[in-house]
Each structure stands twice: as structure tokens, then as C-alpha cells.
Coordinates of N, CA and C in Angstrom, one line a residue:
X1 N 139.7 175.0 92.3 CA 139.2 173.8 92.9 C 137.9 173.4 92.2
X2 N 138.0 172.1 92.1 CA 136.5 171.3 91.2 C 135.7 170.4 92.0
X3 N 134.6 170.5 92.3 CA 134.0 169.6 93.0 C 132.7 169.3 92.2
X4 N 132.8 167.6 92.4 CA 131.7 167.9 91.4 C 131.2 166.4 92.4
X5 N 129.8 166.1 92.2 CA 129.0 164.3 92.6 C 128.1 163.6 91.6
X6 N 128.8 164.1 90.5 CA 128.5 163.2 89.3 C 128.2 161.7 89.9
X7 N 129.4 160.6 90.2 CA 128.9 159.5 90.4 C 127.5 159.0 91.5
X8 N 127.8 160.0 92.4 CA 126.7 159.6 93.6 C 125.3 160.0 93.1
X9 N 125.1 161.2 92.2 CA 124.2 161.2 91.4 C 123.3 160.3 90.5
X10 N 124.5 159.5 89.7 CA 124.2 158.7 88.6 C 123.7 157.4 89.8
X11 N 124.3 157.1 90.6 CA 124.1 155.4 91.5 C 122.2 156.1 91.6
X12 N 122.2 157.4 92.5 CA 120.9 157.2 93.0 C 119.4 157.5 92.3
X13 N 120.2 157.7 90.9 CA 119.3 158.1 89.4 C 118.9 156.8 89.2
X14 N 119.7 155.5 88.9 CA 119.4 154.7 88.7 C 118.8 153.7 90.0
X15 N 119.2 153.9 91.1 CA 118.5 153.6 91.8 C 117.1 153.6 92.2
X16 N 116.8 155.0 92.0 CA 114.9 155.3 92.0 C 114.8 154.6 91.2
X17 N 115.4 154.5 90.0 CA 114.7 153.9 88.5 C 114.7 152.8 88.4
X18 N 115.4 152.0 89.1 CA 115.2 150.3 89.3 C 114.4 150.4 90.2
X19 N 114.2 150.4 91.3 CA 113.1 150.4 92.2 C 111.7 150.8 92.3
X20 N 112.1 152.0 91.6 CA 110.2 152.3 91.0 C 109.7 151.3 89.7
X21 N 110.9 150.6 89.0 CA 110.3 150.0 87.9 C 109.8 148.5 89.1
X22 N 110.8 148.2 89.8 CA 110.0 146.8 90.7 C 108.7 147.0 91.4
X23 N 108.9 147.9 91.7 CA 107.2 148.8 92.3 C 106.3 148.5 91.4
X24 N 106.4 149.1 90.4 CA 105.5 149.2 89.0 C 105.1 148.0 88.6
X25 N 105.7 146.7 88.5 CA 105.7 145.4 87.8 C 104.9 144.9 88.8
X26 N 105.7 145.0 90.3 CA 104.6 144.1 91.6 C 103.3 145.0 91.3
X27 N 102.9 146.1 91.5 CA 101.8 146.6 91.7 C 100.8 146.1 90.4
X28 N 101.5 146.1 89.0 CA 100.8 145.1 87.9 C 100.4 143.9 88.2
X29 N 101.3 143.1 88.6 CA 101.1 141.9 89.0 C 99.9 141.5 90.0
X30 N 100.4 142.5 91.0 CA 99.0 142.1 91.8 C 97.8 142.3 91.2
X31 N 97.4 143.3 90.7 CA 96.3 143.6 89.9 C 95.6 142.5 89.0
X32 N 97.0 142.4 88.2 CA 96.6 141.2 87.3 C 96.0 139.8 87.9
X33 N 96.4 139.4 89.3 CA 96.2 138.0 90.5 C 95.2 138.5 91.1
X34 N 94.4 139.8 90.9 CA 93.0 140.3 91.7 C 93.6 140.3 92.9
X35 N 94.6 140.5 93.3 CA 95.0 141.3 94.7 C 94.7 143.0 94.3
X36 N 93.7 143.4 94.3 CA 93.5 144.7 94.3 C 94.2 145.6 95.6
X37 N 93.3 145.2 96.7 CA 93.7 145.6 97.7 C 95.7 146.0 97.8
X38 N 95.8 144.8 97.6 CA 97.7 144.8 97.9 C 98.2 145.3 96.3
X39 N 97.8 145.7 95.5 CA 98.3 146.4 94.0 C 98.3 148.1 94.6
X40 N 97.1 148.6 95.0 CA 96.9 149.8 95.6 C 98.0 149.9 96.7
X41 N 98.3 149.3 97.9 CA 99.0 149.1 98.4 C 100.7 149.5 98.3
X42 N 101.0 148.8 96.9 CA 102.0 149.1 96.3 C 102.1 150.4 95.8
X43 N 101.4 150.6 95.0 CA 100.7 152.1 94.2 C 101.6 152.9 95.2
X44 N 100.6 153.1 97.1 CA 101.3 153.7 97.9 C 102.7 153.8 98.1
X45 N 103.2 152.5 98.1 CA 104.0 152.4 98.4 C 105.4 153.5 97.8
X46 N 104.9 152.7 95.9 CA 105.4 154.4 95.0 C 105.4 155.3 95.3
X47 N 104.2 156.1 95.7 CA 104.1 157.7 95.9 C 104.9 157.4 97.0
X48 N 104.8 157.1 97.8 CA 105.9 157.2 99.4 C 107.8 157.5 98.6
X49 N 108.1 156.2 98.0 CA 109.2 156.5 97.6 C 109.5 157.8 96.5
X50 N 108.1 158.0 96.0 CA 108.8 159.4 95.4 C 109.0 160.7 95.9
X51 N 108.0 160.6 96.9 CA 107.8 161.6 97.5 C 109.0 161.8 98.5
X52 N 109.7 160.6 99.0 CA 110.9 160.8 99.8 C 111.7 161.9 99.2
X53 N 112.1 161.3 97.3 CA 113.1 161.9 96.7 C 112.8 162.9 96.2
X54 N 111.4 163.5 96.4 CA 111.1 165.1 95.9 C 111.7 166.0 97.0
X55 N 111.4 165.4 98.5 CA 111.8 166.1 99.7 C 113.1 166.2 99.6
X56 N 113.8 165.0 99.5 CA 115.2 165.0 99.5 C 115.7 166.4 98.6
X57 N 115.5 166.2 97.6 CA 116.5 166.8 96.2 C 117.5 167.2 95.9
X58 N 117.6 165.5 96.0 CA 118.5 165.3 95.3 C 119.2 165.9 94.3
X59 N 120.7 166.6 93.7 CA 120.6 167.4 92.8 C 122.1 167.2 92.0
X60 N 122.3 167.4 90.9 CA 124.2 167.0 90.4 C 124.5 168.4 91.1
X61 N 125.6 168.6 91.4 CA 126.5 170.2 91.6 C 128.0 169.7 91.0
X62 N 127.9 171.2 90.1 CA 129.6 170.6 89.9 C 129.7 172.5 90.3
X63 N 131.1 172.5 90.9 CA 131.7 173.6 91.7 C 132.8 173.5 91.2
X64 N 132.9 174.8 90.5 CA 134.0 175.2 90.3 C 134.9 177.1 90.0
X65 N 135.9 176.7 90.6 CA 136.4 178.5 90.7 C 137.6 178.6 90.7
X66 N 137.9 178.3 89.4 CA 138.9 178.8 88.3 C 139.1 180.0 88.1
X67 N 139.9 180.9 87.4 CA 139.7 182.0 87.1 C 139.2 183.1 87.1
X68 N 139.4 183.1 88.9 CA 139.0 184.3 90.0 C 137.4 184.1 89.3
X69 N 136.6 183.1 89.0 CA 135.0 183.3 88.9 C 134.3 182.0 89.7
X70 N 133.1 182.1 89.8 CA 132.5 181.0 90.8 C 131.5 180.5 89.7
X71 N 131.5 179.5 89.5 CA 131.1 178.8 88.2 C 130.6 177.4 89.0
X72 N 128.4 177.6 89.9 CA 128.1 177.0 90.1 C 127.1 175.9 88.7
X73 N 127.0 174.5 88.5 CA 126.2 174.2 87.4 C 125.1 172.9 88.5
X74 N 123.9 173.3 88.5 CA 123.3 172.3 89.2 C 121.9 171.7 88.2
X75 N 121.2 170.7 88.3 CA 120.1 169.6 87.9 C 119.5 169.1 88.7
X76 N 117.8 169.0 89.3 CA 118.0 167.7 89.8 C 118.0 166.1 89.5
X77 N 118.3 165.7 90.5 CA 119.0 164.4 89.9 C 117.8 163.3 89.4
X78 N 116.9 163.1 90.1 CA 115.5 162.3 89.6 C 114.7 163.3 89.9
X79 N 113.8 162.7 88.3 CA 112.9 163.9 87.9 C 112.1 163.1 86.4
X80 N 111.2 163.0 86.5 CA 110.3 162.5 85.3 C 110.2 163.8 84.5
X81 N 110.7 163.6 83.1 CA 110.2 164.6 82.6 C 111.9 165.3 82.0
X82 N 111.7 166.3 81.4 CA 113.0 166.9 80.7 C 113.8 167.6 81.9
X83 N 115.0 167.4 82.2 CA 115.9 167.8 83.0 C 116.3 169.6 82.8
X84 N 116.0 170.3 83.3 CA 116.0 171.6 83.3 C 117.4 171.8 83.8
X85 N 118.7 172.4 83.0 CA 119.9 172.7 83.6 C 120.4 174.3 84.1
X86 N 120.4 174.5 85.6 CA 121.2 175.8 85.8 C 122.4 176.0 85.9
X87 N 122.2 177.2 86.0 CA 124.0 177.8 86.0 C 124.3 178.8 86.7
X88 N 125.4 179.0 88.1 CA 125.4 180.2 88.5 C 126.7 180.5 87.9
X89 N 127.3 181.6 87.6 CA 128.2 182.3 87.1 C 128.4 183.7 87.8
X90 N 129.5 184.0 88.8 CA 129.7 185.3 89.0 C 131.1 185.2 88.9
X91 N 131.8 186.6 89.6 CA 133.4 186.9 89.7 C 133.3 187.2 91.1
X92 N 134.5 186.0 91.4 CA 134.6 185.8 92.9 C 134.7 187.3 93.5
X93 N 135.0 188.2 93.4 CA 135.0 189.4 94.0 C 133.4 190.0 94.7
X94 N 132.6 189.8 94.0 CA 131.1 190.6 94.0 C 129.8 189.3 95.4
X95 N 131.0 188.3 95.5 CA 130.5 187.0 96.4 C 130.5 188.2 97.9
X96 N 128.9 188.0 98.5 CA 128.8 189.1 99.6 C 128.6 187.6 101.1
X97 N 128.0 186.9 100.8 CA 127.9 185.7 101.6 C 127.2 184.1 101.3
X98 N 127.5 183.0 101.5 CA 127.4 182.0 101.4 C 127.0 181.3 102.6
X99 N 125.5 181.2 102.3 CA 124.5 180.7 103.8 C 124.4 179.0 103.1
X100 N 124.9 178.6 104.2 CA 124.4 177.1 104.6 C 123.6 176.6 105.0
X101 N 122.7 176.2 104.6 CA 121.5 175.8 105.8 C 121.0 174.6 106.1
X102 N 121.1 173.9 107.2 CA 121.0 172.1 107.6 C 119.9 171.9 107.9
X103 N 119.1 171.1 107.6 CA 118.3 170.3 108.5 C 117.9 169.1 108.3
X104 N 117.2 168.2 108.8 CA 116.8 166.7 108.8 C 118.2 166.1 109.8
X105 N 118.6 167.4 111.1 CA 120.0 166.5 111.4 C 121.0 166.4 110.8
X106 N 121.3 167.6 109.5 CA 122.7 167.6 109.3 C 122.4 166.5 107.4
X107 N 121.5 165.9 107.5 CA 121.3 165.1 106.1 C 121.1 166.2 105.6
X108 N 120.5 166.6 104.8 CA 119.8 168.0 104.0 C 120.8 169.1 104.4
X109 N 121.1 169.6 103.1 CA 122.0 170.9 103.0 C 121.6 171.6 102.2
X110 N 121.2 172.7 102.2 CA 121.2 173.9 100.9 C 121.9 175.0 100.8
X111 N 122.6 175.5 99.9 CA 123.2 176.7 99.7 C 122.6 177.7 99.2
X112 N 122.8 178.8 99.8 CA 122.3 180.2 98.8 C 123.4 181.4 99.0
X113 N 123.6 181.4 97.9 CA 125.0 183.0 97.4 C 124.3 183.9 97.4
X114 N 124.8 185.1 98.0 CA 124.3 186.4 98.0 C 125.4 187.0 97.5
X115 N 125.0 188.0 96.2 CA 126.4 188.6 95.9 C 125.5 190.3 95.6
X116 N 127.0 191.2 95.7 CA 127.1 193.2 95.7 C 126.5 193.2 94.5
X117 N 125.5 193.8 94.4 CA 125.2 193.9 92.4 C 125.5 196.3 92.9
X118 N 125.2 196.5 91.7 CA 125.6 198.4 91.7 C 123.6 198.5 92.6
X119 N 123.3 197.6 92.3 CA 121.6 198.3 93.0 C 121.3 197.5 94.3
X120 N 122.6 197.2 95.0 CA 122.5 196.3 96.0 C 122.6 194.8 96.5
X121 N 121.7 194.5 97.0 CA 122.7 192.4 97.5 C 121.7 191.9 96.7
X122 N 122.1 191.0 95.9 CA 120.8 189.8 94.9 C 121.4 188.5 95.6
X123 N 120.1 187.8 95.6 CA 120.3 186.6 96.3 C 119.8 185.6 95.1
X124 N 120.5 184.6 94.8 CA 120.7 183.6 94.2 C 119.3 182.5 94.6
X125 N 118.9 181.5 94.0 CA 117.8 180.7 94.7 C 118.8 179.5 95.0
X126 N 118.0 178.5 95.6 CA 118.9 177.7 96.9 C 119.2 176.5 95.7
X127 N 120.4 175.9 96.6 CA 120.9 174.9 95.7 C 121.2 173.5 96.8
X128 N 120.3 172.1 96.2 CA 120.3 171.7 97.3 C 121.5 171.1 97.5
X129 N 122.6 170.7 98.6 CA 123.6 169.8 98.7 C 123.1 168.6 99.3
X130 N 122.0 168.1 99.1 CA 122.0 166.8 100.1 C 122.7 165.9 99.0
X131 N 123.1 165.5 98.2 CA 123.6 164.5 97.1 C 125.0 164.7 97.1
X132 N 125.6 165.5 97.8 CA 127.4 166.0 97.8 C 127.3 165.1 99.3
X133 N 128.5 164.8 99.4 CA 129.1 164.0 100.6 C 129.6 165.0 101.1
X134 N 129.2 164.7 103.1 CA 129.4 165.4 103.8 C 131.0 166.2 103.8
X135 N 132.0 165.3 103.6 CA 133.4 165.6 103.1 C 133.2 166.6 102.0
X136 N 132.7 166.5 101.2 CA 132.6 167.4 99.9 C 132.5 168.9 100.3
X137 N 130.5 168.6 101.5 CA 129.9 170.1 101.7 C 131.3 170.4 102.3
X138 N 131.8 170.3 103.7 CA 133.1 170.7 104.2 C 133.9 171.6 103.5
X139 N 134.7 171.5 102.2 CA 135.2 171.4 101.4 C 134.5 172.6 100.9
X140 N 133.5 172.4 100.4 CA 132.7 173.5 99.9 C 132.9 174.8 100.6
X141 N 132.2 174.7 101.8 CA 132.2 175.8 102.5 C 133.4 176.6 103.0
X142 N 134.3 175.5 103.6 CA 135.7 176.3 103.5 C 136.1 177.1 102.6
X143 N 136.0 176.7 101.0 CA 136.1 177.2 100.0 C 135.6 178.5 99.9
X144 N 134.3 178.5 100.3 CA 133.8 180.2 100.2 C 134.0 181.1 101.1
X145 N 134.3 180.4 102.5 CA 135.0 181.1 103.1 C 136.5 182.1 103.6
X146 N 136.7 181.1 102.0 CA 138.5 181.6 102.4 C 138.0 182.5 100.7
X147 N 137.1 182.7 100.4 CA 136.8 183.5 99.3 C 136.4 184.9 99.7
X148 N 135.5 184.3 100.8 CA 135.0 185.9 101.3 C 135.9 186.5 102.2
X149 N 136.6 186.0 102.4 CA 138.3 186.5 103.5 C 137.8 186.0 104.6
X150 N 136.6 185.2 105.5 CA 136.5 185.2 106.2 C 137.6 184.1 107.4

């Protein structure tokens, strides 16, 4: 099974990036018309919208477990600066549990794998699902659950 949110990714990539560029131009503009007050204003307004999407984080996940292995690849999705890409890779066998964790009401999702290593449980760092569609997380989780026999 492949699950992947490549497109919902790419819509909300470009999204910040058109809108922080309209941000950017009005906040020039006013500057430039000596609306100082209302340029700063804007300014805020920026940090507000970025700061939404730092909290959010937004992130690509492509899920896949092919050949009895769990072959997570995640990024986040907006991000100034060089995109740093991870990779989880184990064998579906050594998978010890798969925590879900919600909040903002069920918007915000993050995953974290714990799997058997010979020196005990290693726990994976979290991976966020708020950018997968609720149908997807669903999907997801079933998945690891019918992994872990549960």
C-alpha cells in the first residue's frame, strides 16, 4: 500500500508562496506611500502567517510497505531555506507500536514508530500528519495496525 500527499503539499507550498509574496509587495508599498504605521502592520501580519505554518507543519509523507518493509520518506512542506529530506526504513516485523497523537481538535496529527532493536525499543522522531487528509491518516493507521496484528 502507497500513500503519498504530494498534491496537497505542492497546492499549500505554493500557497504560502503567493501570499507571502502579496504580503511582501503591500508591506513595500505602503512604506514606499509613507504609511509606515500600516507597512509594519503588514510586516505583522507576515510573521502571523508564518508562524501559523511553522505550528502547523505542514510536511510531504509518502508511505509505503512493499516488501514486508515500512518505507516512511517525509520533508517539510514550507520552509525557507534548503529542504532537508528524511527517511524511515525498517522490516515490518521489528514495528513494536505506532502512536498517534491529535490535537488542535483532531486538525494536527503526528506519528511516532517505536520498533524491537537487540538493545531494546528505539523510538523514531515524530512525523507530522497534519498535510495527509483525514481519509488518508484513517488509512494509515489501520495499516499499522493490521501490521502490528492488532
Amino acid at each position: 500500500m502507497t500513500i503519498s500527499n504530494k498534491p496537497q503539499t505542492v497546492f499549500l507550498r505554493r500557497l504560502f508562496f503567493l501570499v507571502s509574496l502579496v504580503i511582501a509587495l503591500t508591506a513595500l508599498g505602503l512604506f514606499l506611500l509613507d504609511f509606515t504605521l500600516y507597512g509594519i502592520a503588514a510586516v505583522g501580519v507576515f510573521a502571523l502567517w508564518f508562524l501559523f505554518f511553522q505550528v502547523a507543519d505542514y510536511q510531504f509523507i509518502e508511505f509505503n510497505d512493499a516488501n514486508d518493509r515500512i518505507v516512511l520518506r517525509y520533508y517539510k512542506a514550507v520552509r525557507f531555506g534548503k529542504t532537508s529530506f528524511n527517511s524511515i526504513e525498517f522490516p515490518q516485523q521489528i514495528l513494536h507500536n505506532a502512536h498517534f497523537e491529535n490535537s488542535f481538535f483532531g486538525k494536527m496529527s503526528d506519528l511516532t514508530l517505536i520498533v524491537k532493536t537487540r538493545r531494546g525499543m528505539a523510538e523514531y522522531p515524530s512525523v507530522s500528519l497534519t498535510a495527509l487528509p483525514r481519509e488518508e491518516r484513517k488509512r494509515l493507521k489501520e495499516r499499522f495496525l493490521q501490521i502490528m496484528g492488532v
